[in-house]
Amino acid sequence: MKQHLITTVNGQHIERDVDPSMRLVDFLRDELLLTGTKIGCKQGECGACTIIMNGTAVLSCILPVMKAMNAEILTIEGLDEDGKLNPIQEEFIKGGAIQCGFCTPGLIMGTKALLDKNPSPTREEVREDLSGHICRCTGYKKIEDSVMKAAERLREESHD
Amino acid sequence: MNYVIAESTAEVIEVLKKANGLACIVAGGTDLVLDIDTGKKSAGTLVDIMRIPELKKIELVDGFLEIGSAATLTEIHSHPLVKQYFPSLAKGCRTVGSRLIQNVATLAGNVITAQPAADAGMSLSVLDPQFVLVDEGGTRICGVDGMYAGFGVSEVDSCKTLLTKIRIRIPNEHEAASFQRLELRKSLSLPMLNVAAMGSISGGHFDWVRLRMAPVGKGPVRAVQAEEWLAGQPVTPETFSHAGELALADAKPRSNPLRGSKEYRELTLPVMVERALLDIAIQLNALEG
Ligand code: FES
Ligand code: FES
């Protein structure tokens, strides 16, 4: 039996009848066609499906869709401002933190959630916080560097 | 399937009662969702408890820290009271899965899923926690040994009973606790072994020690012989190492492709026990020299 879901995704009010046994990632990708959020393992182990829900980074592949009820959801599609990329996205591009790009949307969302809460993380904190994101390509060093750069830039921009 | 987002404890009990075994509580859901998918578990109705305000609380009440069953592992390990009074619990909660898992999973869930060597539940087990359980018949309090029925099986039937909160007494200045873990790498890996200990030291001697280890049997297994021997012993490296040997008497590790061989874990368990006792001694400034 379908249930009525009311939620906000990337600032947009959404109401849909959904099958409650569906996972949130499938709702985002198949129903809302927001395919920026990726599916790697679908078991909560790789971080590819990371989104931000009520300010916290979560794995959308292991969340029942109804957990999104009355929640504020942000996916990679909601990060740019009028077509201008978010500084985290820009720093990932500049720093070569992206190769095949499959882990990238998840990592960017994880990074955003981290920097929103902790604008000046240490390298150790970055590693601990992002340890649930698996990247098969970059070797993590460039990701870590890009996160530190993005943090620096966001701090500077917030002072302007 | 039907999904209910409960707003109160009373509502949870009501829905469970009406469904008569066909409804089940879900907290973080990180294990349950996968178990439903693989057919290991099934439920006609899931009752989500994560938005019940009273279950989200972490607070000091009459000398006890009370942790609501809907508090996430991240909320727990980053909480100032937990960091101040229970650093070993914070460490245990910080080791479960990844931060992304900790952001939704709960300590209560880590105990109820009863997985062998679940880090958060293990670090909690030596703090003498009281589990407050509510069902149709009322409220009761249960200790650690009443919670685990077997590998991955809890004594608490989440189709009938709600764990509302976990209470732990604030330690006095003679007491400290430790959580030690043996793993293949520092993140995203199951523990090969974990050991938790809490002890009280005065006048250079252990007054008492609580020692548990996993996965070497059902739930967090007590090292009874080592505990009994430790009371009254001087706080010395020799004591730590003898206690480590004694702990083996109560441990039955099995060979497991994910966690390592029986032989390897029998050799390393005493070292983990030594480390836990040493850590307690260091925290209490009780080591000579
Ligand atoms: S797809 Fe969600 S963690 Fe891998
Ligand atoms: S860039 Fe390919 S998986 Fe990370």
Short mmCIF file of C-alpha atoms and ligand atoms in Angstrom, two decimals:
data_model
loop_
_atom_site.label_atom_id
_atom_site.label_comp_id
_atom_site.label_asym_id
_atom_site.label_seq_id
_atom_site.Cartn_x
_atom_site.Cartn_y
_atom_site.Cartn_z
CA MET A 1 0.00 0.00 0.00
CA LYS A 2 1.32 3.43 -0.90
CA GLN A 3 1.87 6.14 1.70
CA HIS A 4 1.84 9.88 1.29
CA LEU A 5 5.28 11.47 1.56
CA ILE A 6 5.79 15.18 2.07
CA THR A 7 9.36 16.37 1.87
CA THR A 8 11.63 19.13 0.63
CA VAL A 9 14.35 18.32 -1.87
CA ASN A 10 16.81 21.02 -2.91
CA GLY A 11 14.42 23.67 -1.65
CA GLN A 12 11.47 22.28 -3.56
CA HIS A 13 8.33 21.10 -1.79
CA ILE A 14 7.50 17.57 -2.89
CA GLU A 15 4.44 15.43 -2.27
CA ARG A 16 4.21 11.91 -3.64
CA ASP A 17 2.53 8.61 -2.91
CA VAL A 18 5.34 6.13 -2.40
CA ASP A 19 5.86 2.49 -1.61
CA PRO A 20 7.25 2.66 1.96
CA SER A 21 9.58 -0.27 1.38
CA MET A 22 11.46 1.81 -1.19
CA ARG A 23 14.88 3.22 -0.28
CA LEU A 24 15.42 6.94 -0.35
CA VAL A 25 18.11 6.68 -3.04
CA ASP A 26 15.69 4.98 -5.43
CA PHE A 27 13.10 7.65 -4.77
CA LEU A 28 15.60 10.38 -5.57
CA ARG A 29 16.93 8.71 -8.68
CA ASP A 30 13.91 6.94 -10.15
CA GLU A 31 11.02 9.12 -9.06
CA LEU A 32 12.60 12.57 -8.97
CA LEU A 33 15.18 11.74 -11.66
CA LEU A 34 17.96 13.23 -9.55
CA THR A 35 20.60 10.80 -10.75
CA GLY A 36 23.55 12.80 -9.42
CA THR A 37 23.31 10.70 -6.27
CA LYS A 38 25.04 7.42 -7.10
CA ILE A 39 24.54 3.83 -6.05
CA GLY A 40 27.71 1.86 -5.42
CA CYS A 41 27.11 -0.96 -2.97
CA LYS A 42 23.55 -0.30 -1.76
CA GLN A 43 24.66 -1.69 1.59
CA GLY A 44 25.85 1.36 3.45
CA GLU A 45 29.51 0.67 2.82
CA CYS A 46 30.81 2.94 0.07
CA GLY A 47 29.38 6.44 0.59
CA ALA A 48 28.45 6.98 -3.09
CA CYS A 49 24.81 7.66 -2.17
CA THR A 50 25.54 10.32 0.48
CA ILE A 51 23.08 13.19 0.69
CA ILE A 52 22.39 15.77 3.37
CA MET A 53 19.24 15.38 5.40
CA ASN A 54 18.40 18.05 7.96
CA GLY A 55 22.02 19.18 7.94
CA THR A 56 23.56 15.74 8.45
CA ALA A 57 25.32 13.56 5.88
CA VAL A 58 23.46 10.26 5.52
CA LEU A 59 23.54 7.22 3.27
CA SER A 60 20.40 7.36 1.17
CA CYS A 61 20.75 3.71 0.11
CA ILE A 62 19.96 2.34 3.55
CA LEU A 63 17.26 4.79 4.51
CA PRO A 64 13.63 3.82 4.07
CA VAL A 65 12.06 6.54 1.92
CA MET A 66 9.65 7.52 4.72
CA LYS A 67 12.59 8.77 6.79
CA ALA A 68 12.42 11.76 4.44
CA MET A 69 9.00 12.76 5.79
CA ASN A 70 9.00 16.51 6.52
CA ALA A 71 12.76 16.56 6.14
CA GLU A 72 15.00 19.00 4.25
CA ILE A 73 17.04 17.10 1.73
CA LEU A 74 19.98 18.41 -0.24
CA THR A 75 21.51 16.45 -3.11
CA ILE A 76 24.41 17.31 -5.40
CA GLU A 77 21.92 18.89 -7.83
CA GLY A 78 21.04 21.51 -5.23
CA LEU A 79 24.55 22.77 -4.59
CA ASP A 80 25.17 25.28 -7.35
CA GLU A 81 23.93 28.83 -7.16
CA ASP A 82 22.41 29.98 -10.44
CA GLY A 83 24.67 27.70 -12.38
CA LYS A 84 27.80 28.68 -10.45
CA LEU A 85 29.45 25.69 -8.82
CA ASN A 86 29.88 25.54 -5.08
CA PRO A 87 33.49 26.27 -3.94
CA ILE A 88 33.81 22.65 -2.77
CA GLN A 89 33.00 21.45 -6.28
CA GLU A 90 35.47 23.91 -7.78
CA GLU A 91 38.26 22.87 -5.44
CA PHE A 92 37.67 19.19 -6.20
CA ILE A 93 38.00 19.96 -9.91
CA LYS A 94 41.07 22.16 -9.50
CA GLY A 95 42.77 19.75 -7.13
CA GLY A 96 42.33 16.67 -9.32
CA ALA A 97 40.20 15.03 -6.64
CA ILE A 98 37.97 13.60 -9.36
CA GLN A 99 38.89 10.88 -11.80
CA CYS A 100 35.99 8.65 -12.82
CA GLY A 101 33.73 10.80 -10.64
CA PHE A 102 31.57 8.03 -9.26
CA CYS A 103 32.38 8.72 -5.62
CA THR A 104 32.41 12.49 -6.13
CA PRO A 105 28.78 13.51 -5.48
CA GLY A 106 28.82 11.58 -2.23
CA LEU A 107 32.16 13.01 -1.19
CA ILE A 108 31.12 16.56 -2.01
CA MET A 109 27.95 16.20 0.06
CA GLY A 110 29.93 14.64 2.90
CA THR A 111 32.40 17.52 2.71
CA LYS A 112 29.64 20.11 2.71
CA ALA A 113 28.02 18.59 5.80
CA LEU A 114 31.40 18.54 7.53
CA LEU A 115 32.36 22.13 6.66
CA ASP A 116 28.92 23.50 7.55
CA LYS A 117 29.42 22.15 11.06
CA ASN A 118 33.15 22.56 11.37
CA PRO A 119 34.59 25.26 9.08
CA SER A 120 38.18 24.67 10.25
CA PRO A 121 38.68 20.91 10.45
CA THR A 122 42.10 19.39 11.01
CA ARG A 123 43.36 16.85 8.47
CA GLU A 124 42.69 14.16 11.04
CA GLU A 125 39.06 15.28 11.37
CA VAL A 126 38.64 15.32 7.61
CA ARG A 127 39.95 11.77 7.40
CA GLU A 128 37.74 10.51 10.19
CA ASP A 129 34.65 12.26 8.92
CA LEU A 130 35.05 11.14 5.31
CA SER A 131 36.31 7.65 6.06
CA GLY A 132 33.02 6.13 4.90
CA HIS A 133 33.59 7.31 1.33
CA ILE A 134 35.42 4.86 -0.84
CA CYS A 135 37.22 6.13 -3.93
CA ARG A 136 38.77 3.59 -6.27
CA CYS A 137 40.68 6.14 -8.32
CA THR A 138 42.33 9.06 -6.59
CA GLY A 139 44.12 7.61 -3.59
CA TYR A 140 42.48 10.10 -1.20
CA LYS A 141 45.40 12.52 -0.90
CA LYS A 142 44.01 14.88 -3.50
CA ILE A 143 40.57 14.63 -1.96
CA GLU A 144 41.92 15.54 1.45
CA ASP A 145 43.91 18.45 0.00
CA SER A 146 40.86 19.71 -1.89
CA VAL A 147 38.72 19.57 1.24
CA MET A 148 41.32 21.61 3.13
CA LYS A 149 41.47 24.13 0.26
CA ALA A 150 37.70 24.37 0.09
CA ALA A 151 37.54 24.94 3.84
CA GLU A 152 40.08 27.73 3.56
CA ARG A 153 38.21 29.35 0.70
CA LEU A 154 34.83 29.14 2.41
CA ARG A 155 36.32 30.74 5.53
CA GLU A 156 37.77 33.58 3.46
CA GLU A 157 34.49 34.07 1.57
CA SER A 158 32.51 34.21 4.79
CA HIS A 159 34.77 37.04 5.98
CA ASP A 160 34.28 39.13 2.82
CA MET B 1 4.67 -2.67 4.23
CA ASN B 2 3.41 0.14 6.40
CA TYR B 3 5.67 2.78 7.93
CA VAL B 4 4.64 4.61 11.09
CA ILE B 5 6.59 7.61 12.37
CA ALA B 6 5.77 7.50 16.06
CA GLU B 7 5.51 10.63 18.13
CA SER B 8 5.47 9.12 21.60
CA THR B 9 6.45 6.04 23.55
CA ALA B 10 2.77 5.34 24.22
CA GLU B 11 2.06 5.36 20.49
CA VAL B 12 4.86 2.83 19.86
CA ILE B 13 3.46 0.42 22.43
CA GLU B 14 -0.03 0.89 21.07
CA VAL B 15 0.97 0.14 17.47
CA LEU B 16 3.01 -2.92 18.54
CA LYS B 17 0.11 -4.23 20.59
CA LYS B 18 -2.43 -3.82 17.80
CA ALA B 19 -0.17 -5.47 15.22
CA ASN B 20 0.31 -8.46 17.47
CA GLY B 21 3.86 -9.35 16.45
CA LEU B 22 3.63 -8.10 12.87
CA ALA B 23 5.04 -4.64 13.64
CA CYS B 24 8.62 -4.03 14.54
CA ILE B 25 10.55 -1.07 15.91
CA VAL B 26 13.07 0.63 13.66
CA ALA B 27 15.61 3.17 14.92
CA GLY B 28 18.53 4.00 12.60
CA GLY B 29 17.57 1.04 10.45
CA THR B 30 21.11 0.52 9.13
CA ASP B 31 20.94 -3.24 9.70
CA LEU B 32 17.21 -3.78 9.55
CA VAL B 33 16.78 -2.40 6.03
CA LEU B 34 19.39 -4.83 4.70
CA ASP B 35 17.97 -7.73 6.72
CA ILE B 36 14.52 -7.11 5.28
CA ASP B 37 16.00 -7.00 1.81
CA THR B 38 17.78 -10.31 2.16
CA GLY B 39 14.75 -11.90 3.77
CA LYS B 40 16.47 -12.41 7.15
CA LYS B 41 13.75 -10.35 8.80
CA SER B 42 10.28 -9.30 7.82
CA ALA B 43 7.77 -6.85 9.19
CA GLY B 44 4.32 -5.79 8.07
CA THR B 45 4.75 -2.49 9.84
CA LEU B 46 7.85 -0.57 10.84
CA VAL B 47 7.51 1.81 13.77
CA ASP B 48 10.13 4.54 13.53
CA ILE B 49 11.12 5.90 16.95
CA MET B 50 13.70 8.47 15.83
CA ARG B 51 11.42 11.48 16.16
CA ILE B 52 10.18 10.87 19.68
CA PRO B 53 11.59 13.87 21.56
CA GLU B 54 12.00 12.12 24.94
CA LEU B 55 14.02 9.34 23.30
CA LYS B 56 16.47 11.81 21.72
CA LYS B 57 17.71 13.15 25.06
CA ILE B 58 21.18 12.74 26.53
CA GLU B 59 21.16 14.16 30.05
CA LEU B 60 22.38 13.88 33.62
CA VAL B 61 19.71 12.64 36.04
CA ASP B 62 20.52 11.92 39.70
CA GLY B 63 24.14 10.99 39.15
CA PHE B 64 23.39 8.92 36.04
CA LEU B 65 23.91 9.73 32.40
CA GLU B 66 20.74 8.83 30.54
CA ILE B 67 21.01 8.19 26.82
CA GLY B 68 17.74 8.01 24.90
CA SER B 69 17.37 5.13 22.48
CA ALA B 70 16.90 7.50 19.53
CA ALA B 71 20.18 9.35 20.12
CA THR B 72 22.53 8.61 17.23
CA LEU B 73 26.07 7.37 17.75
CA THR B 74 27.38 10.71 16.45
CA GLU B 75 25.18 12.61 18.89
CA ILE B 76 26.51 10.40 21.67
CA HIS B 77 30.24 10.47 20.91
CA SER B 78 30.23 14.21 20.29
CA HIS B 79 28.25 15.01 23.44
CA PRO B 80 30.24 16.96 26.08
CA LEU B 81 28.96 14.80 28.97
CA VAL B 82 29.94 11.59 27.20
CA LYS B 83 33.36 12.96 26.29
CA GLN B 84 33.91 14.12 29.85
CA TYR B 85 32.72 11.09 31.82
CA PHE B 86 32.80 8.19 29.38
CA PRO B 87 35.65 8.61 26.88
CA SER B 88 35.79 4.85 26.28
CA LEU B 89 32.11 4.83 25.30
CA ALA B 90 32.76 7.75 22.95
CA LYS B 91 35.59 5.72 21.42
CA GLY B 92 33.35 2.66 20.98
CA CYS B 93 30.61 4.72 19.33
CA ARG B 94 33.16 6.39 17.04
CA THR B 95 34.34 3.02 15.73
CA VAL B 96 31.02 1.63 14.46
CA GLY B 97 31.00 1.51 10.65
CA SER B 98 31.80 4.98 9.36
CA ARG B 99 30.71 8.46 10.36
CA LEU B 100 27.91 8.13 7.80
CA ILE B 101 26.58 5.11 9.69
CA GLN B 102 27.10 6.78 13.07
CA ASN B 103 24.98 9.71 11.87
CA VAL B 104 21.88 7.52 11.82
CA ALA B 105 22.62 4.40 13.86
CA THR B 106 21.97 4.29 17.60
CA LEU B 107 23.65 2.82 20.67
CA ALA B 108 20.38 1.11 21.55
CA GLY B 109 20.29 -0.48 18.10
CA ASN B 110 23.90 -1.57 18.45
CA VAL B 111 22.89 -3.49 21.59
CA ILE B 112 19.58 -4.87 20.28
CA THR B 113 20.99 -6.16 16.99
CA ALA B 114 23.36 -8.16 19.23
CA GLN B 115 25.99 -8.56 16.53
CA PRO B 116 29.16 -10.18 17.84
CA ALA B 117 31.69 -7.59 18.99
CA ALA B 118 29.49 -4.58 18.16
CA ASP B 119 31.85 -1.81 19.27
CA ALA B 120 29.43 0.61 20.88
CA GLY B 121 27.61 -2.08 22.85
CA MET B 122 30.91 -3.58 23.91
CA SER B 123 32.34 -0.31 25.24
CA LEU B 124 29.06 0.22 27.09
CA SER B 125 28.94 -3.27 28.58
CA VAL B 126 31.48 -2.68 31.37
CA LEU B 127 29.90 0.57 32.56
CA ASP B 128 27.19 -1.44 34.32
CA PRO B 129 24.43 -0.01 32.13
CA GLN B 130 20.76 -0.21 33.01
CA PHE B 131 18.48 -0.75 30.03
CA VAL B 132 15.01 0.69 30.55
CA LEU B 133 12.49 -1.47 28.69
CA VAL B 134 8.83 -0.66 28.17
CA ASP B 135 6.09 -2.94 26.93
CA GLU B 136 2.38 -3.47 27.37
CA GLY B 137 2.91 -4.69 30.92
CA GLY B 138 4.91 -1.63 32.06
CA THR B 139 8.52 -0.66 32.60
CA ARG B 140 11.41 -2.84 33.71
CA ILE B 141 15.16 -2.47 34.00
CA CYS B 142 17.57 -5.00 32.63
CA GLY B 143 21.37 -5.38 32.90
CA VAL B 144 23.81 -6.38 30.15
CA ASP B 145 23.49 -10.10 30.66
CA GLY B 146 19.74 -9.94 30.19
CA MET B 147 20.10 -8.36 26.76
CA TYR B 148 21.96 -10.92 24.66
CA ALA B 149 20.40 -14.24 23.64
CA GLY B 150 22.95 -15.37 21.06
CA PHE B 151 24.90 -14.32 17.97
CA GLY B 152 22.77 -11.61 16.43
CA VAL B 153 19.84 -12.48 18.66
CA SER B 154 18.57 -10.18 21.39
CA GLU B 155 16.57 -11.08 24.46
CA VAL B 156 14.50 -8.02 23.64
CA ASP B 157 11.78 -8.67 21.10
CA SER B 158 11.46 -5.43 19.18
CA CYS B 159 8.02 -6.46 17.99
CA LYS B 160 6.85 -6.17 21.59
CA THR B 161 9.27 -4.16 23.65
CA LEU B 162 10.77 -0.69 23.37
CA LEU B 163 14.16 0.12 24.86
CA THR B 164 13.60 3.73 25.91
CA LYS B 165 16.91 4.69 27.47
CA ILE B 166 20.22 3.50 28.80
CA ARG B 167 21.38 4.71 32.23
CA ILE B 168 25.00 4.71 33.36
CA ARG B 169 26.30 5.89 36.70
CA ILE B 170 28.81 8.72 36.55
CA PRO B 171 32.17 7.30 37.69
CA ASN B 172 33.89 8.61 40.81
CA GLU B 173 37.52 9.79 40.86
CA HIS B 174 38.89 6.29 41.54
CA GLU B 175 37.21 4.76 38.48
CA ALA B 176 38.04 4.72 34.79
CA ALA B 177 37.19 2.63 31.74
CA SER B 178 38.88 1.58 28.53
CA PHE B 179 37.91 0.17 25.16
CA GLN B 180 40.46 -1.63 22.99
CA ARG B 181 40.04 -2.97 19.51
CA LEU B 182 42.13 -5.15 17.23
CA GLU B 183 41.49 -4.48 13.56
CA LEU B 184 42.98 -4.98 10.14
CA ARG B 185 43.02 -1.26 9.38
CA LYS B 186 41.94 1.90 11.17
CA SER B 187 38.68 2.57 9.44
CA LEU B 188 35.81 0.62 7.95
CA SER B 189 36.85 -2.70 9.38
CA LEU B 190 35.22 -5.19 11.67
CA PRO B 191 37.00 -5.78 14.95
CA MET B 192 38.98 -9.01 15.09
CA LEU B 193 38.68 -8.70 18.85
CA ASN B 194 37.54 -6.04 21.22
CA VAL B 195 37.98 -5.72 24.95
CA ALA B 196 36.36 -3.33 27.39
CA ALA B 197 37.33 -2.82 31.01
CA MET B 198 36.36 -0.62 33.90
CA GLY B 199 38.15 -0.54 37.18
CA SER B 200 38.55 1.22 40.47
CA ILE B 201 42.02 1.82 41.90
CA SER B 202 43.01 3.00 45.35
CA GLY B 203 46.34 2.88 47.18
CA GLY B 204 48.08 1.38 44.15
CA HIS B 205 45.75 -1.64 44.02
CA PHE B 206 42.71 -2.58 41.98
CA ASP B 207 39.56 -2.50 44.14
CA TRP B 208 37.63 -4.24 41.40
CA VAL B 209 37.67 -4.63 37.63
CA ARG B 210 34.93 -5.41 35.13
CA LEU B 211 36.29 -7.02 32.01
CA ARG B 212 34.46 -8.10 28.88
CA MET B 213 35.60 -9.36 25.51
CA ALA B 214 34.18 -10.25 22.10
CA PRO B 215 33.59 -12.00 19.80
CA VAL B 216 34.45 -14.98 21.95
CA GLY B 217 30.96 -16.20 22.81
CA LYS B 218 27.47 -14.77 23.25
CA GLY B 219 27.42 -10.97 23.48
CA PRO B 220 30.07 -9.20 25.56
CA VAL B 221 31.62 -12.15 27.44
CA ARG B 222 32.77 -11.57 31.03
CA ALA B 223 36.30 -12.57 31.90
CA VAL B 224 35.13 -13.90 35.25
CA GLN B 225 38.37 -15.51 36.36
CA ALA B 226 40.45 -12.48 35.55
CA GLU B 227 37.96 -10.18 37.28
CA GLU B 228 37.99 -12.25 40.46
CA TRP B 229 41.75 -12.48 40.56
CA LEU B 230 42.29 -8.77 39.86
CA ALA B 231 40.50 -7.49 42.95
CA GLY B 232 43.21 -6.46 45.44
CA GLN B 233 46.13 -6.92 43.02
CA PRO B 234 48.80 -4.22 42.73
CA VAL B 235 48.68 -2.00 39.65
CA THR B 236 51.75 -3.32 37.86
CA PRO B 237 52.63 -4.58 34.36
CA GLU B 238 52.91 -8.10 35.81
CA THR B 239 49.33 -7.89 37.03
CA PHE B 240 48.10 -6.72 33.62
CA SER B 241 49.81 -9.56 31.85
CA HIS B 242 48.66 -12.27 34.26
CA ALA B 243 45.09 -10.98 33.98
CA GLY B 244 45.45 -11.23 30.19
CA GLU B 245 46.36 -14.91 30.47
CA LEU B 246 43.48 -15.55 32.85
CA ALA B 247 41.00 -13.89 30.49
CA LEU B 248 41.64 -16.70 28.01
CA ALA B 249 39.95 -19.15 30.35
CA ASP B 250 36.58 -17.55 29.65
CA ALA B 251 37.09 -16.91 25.93
CA LYS B 252 36.18 -19.26 23.12
CA PRO B 253 37.19 -17.53 19.91
CA ARG B 254 36.39 -19.42 16.74
CA SER B 255 38.20 -19.23 13.44
CA ASN B 256 36.43 -16.85 11.15
CA PRO B 257 37.46 -15.76 7.66
CA LEU B 258 36.53 -12.13 8.40
CA ARG B 259 37.99 -11.86 11.86
CA GLY B 260 41.03 -14.10 11.87
CA SER B 261 41.93 -17.53 13.17
CA LYS B 262 41.23 -18.91 16.61
CA GLU B 263 44.97 -19.33 17.21
CA TYR B 264 45.80 -15.75 16.31
CA ARG B 265 43.06 -14.36 18.47
CA GLU B 266 44.06 -16.52 21.42
CA LEU B 267 47.54 -15.03 21.20
CA THR B 268 46.36 -11.46 20.90
CA LEU B 269 43.49 -11.41 23.40
CA PRO B 270 45.79 -11.25 26.45
CA VAL B 271 47.56 -8.27 24.87
CA MET B 272 44.27 -6.43 24.43
CA VAL B 273 43.41 -7.07 28.08
CA GLU B 274 46.82 -5.78 29.14
CA ARG B 275 46.33 -2.65 27.09
CA ALA B 276 42.91 -1.99 28.60
CA LEU B 277 44.21 -2.34 32.16
CA LEU B 278 47.25 -0.19 31.38
CA ASP B 279 44.97 2.46 29.91
CA ILE B 280 42.86 2.52 33.08
CA ALA B 281 46.00 2.83 35.23
CA ILE B 282 47.27 5.70 33.10
CA GLN B 283 43.96 7.54 33.26
CA LEU B 284 43.97 7.24 37.04
CA ASN B 285 47.64 8.15 37.33
CA ALA B 286 48.21 4.91 39.17
CA LEU B 287 51.35 3.61 37.48
CA GLU B 288 54.54 3.88 39.45
CA GLY B 289 57.53 5.50 37.74
S1 FES C 1 25.50 2.96 -2.27
FE1 FES C 1 25.02 3.69 -0.34
S2 FES C 1 26.80 3.32 0.78
FE2 FES C 1 27.22 2.39 -1.11
S1 FES C 2 37.07 9.24 -8.64
FE1 FES C 2 36.64 7.25 -9.25
S2 FES C 2 35.84 6.36 -7.46
FE2 FES C 2 36.55 8.25 -6.79
#
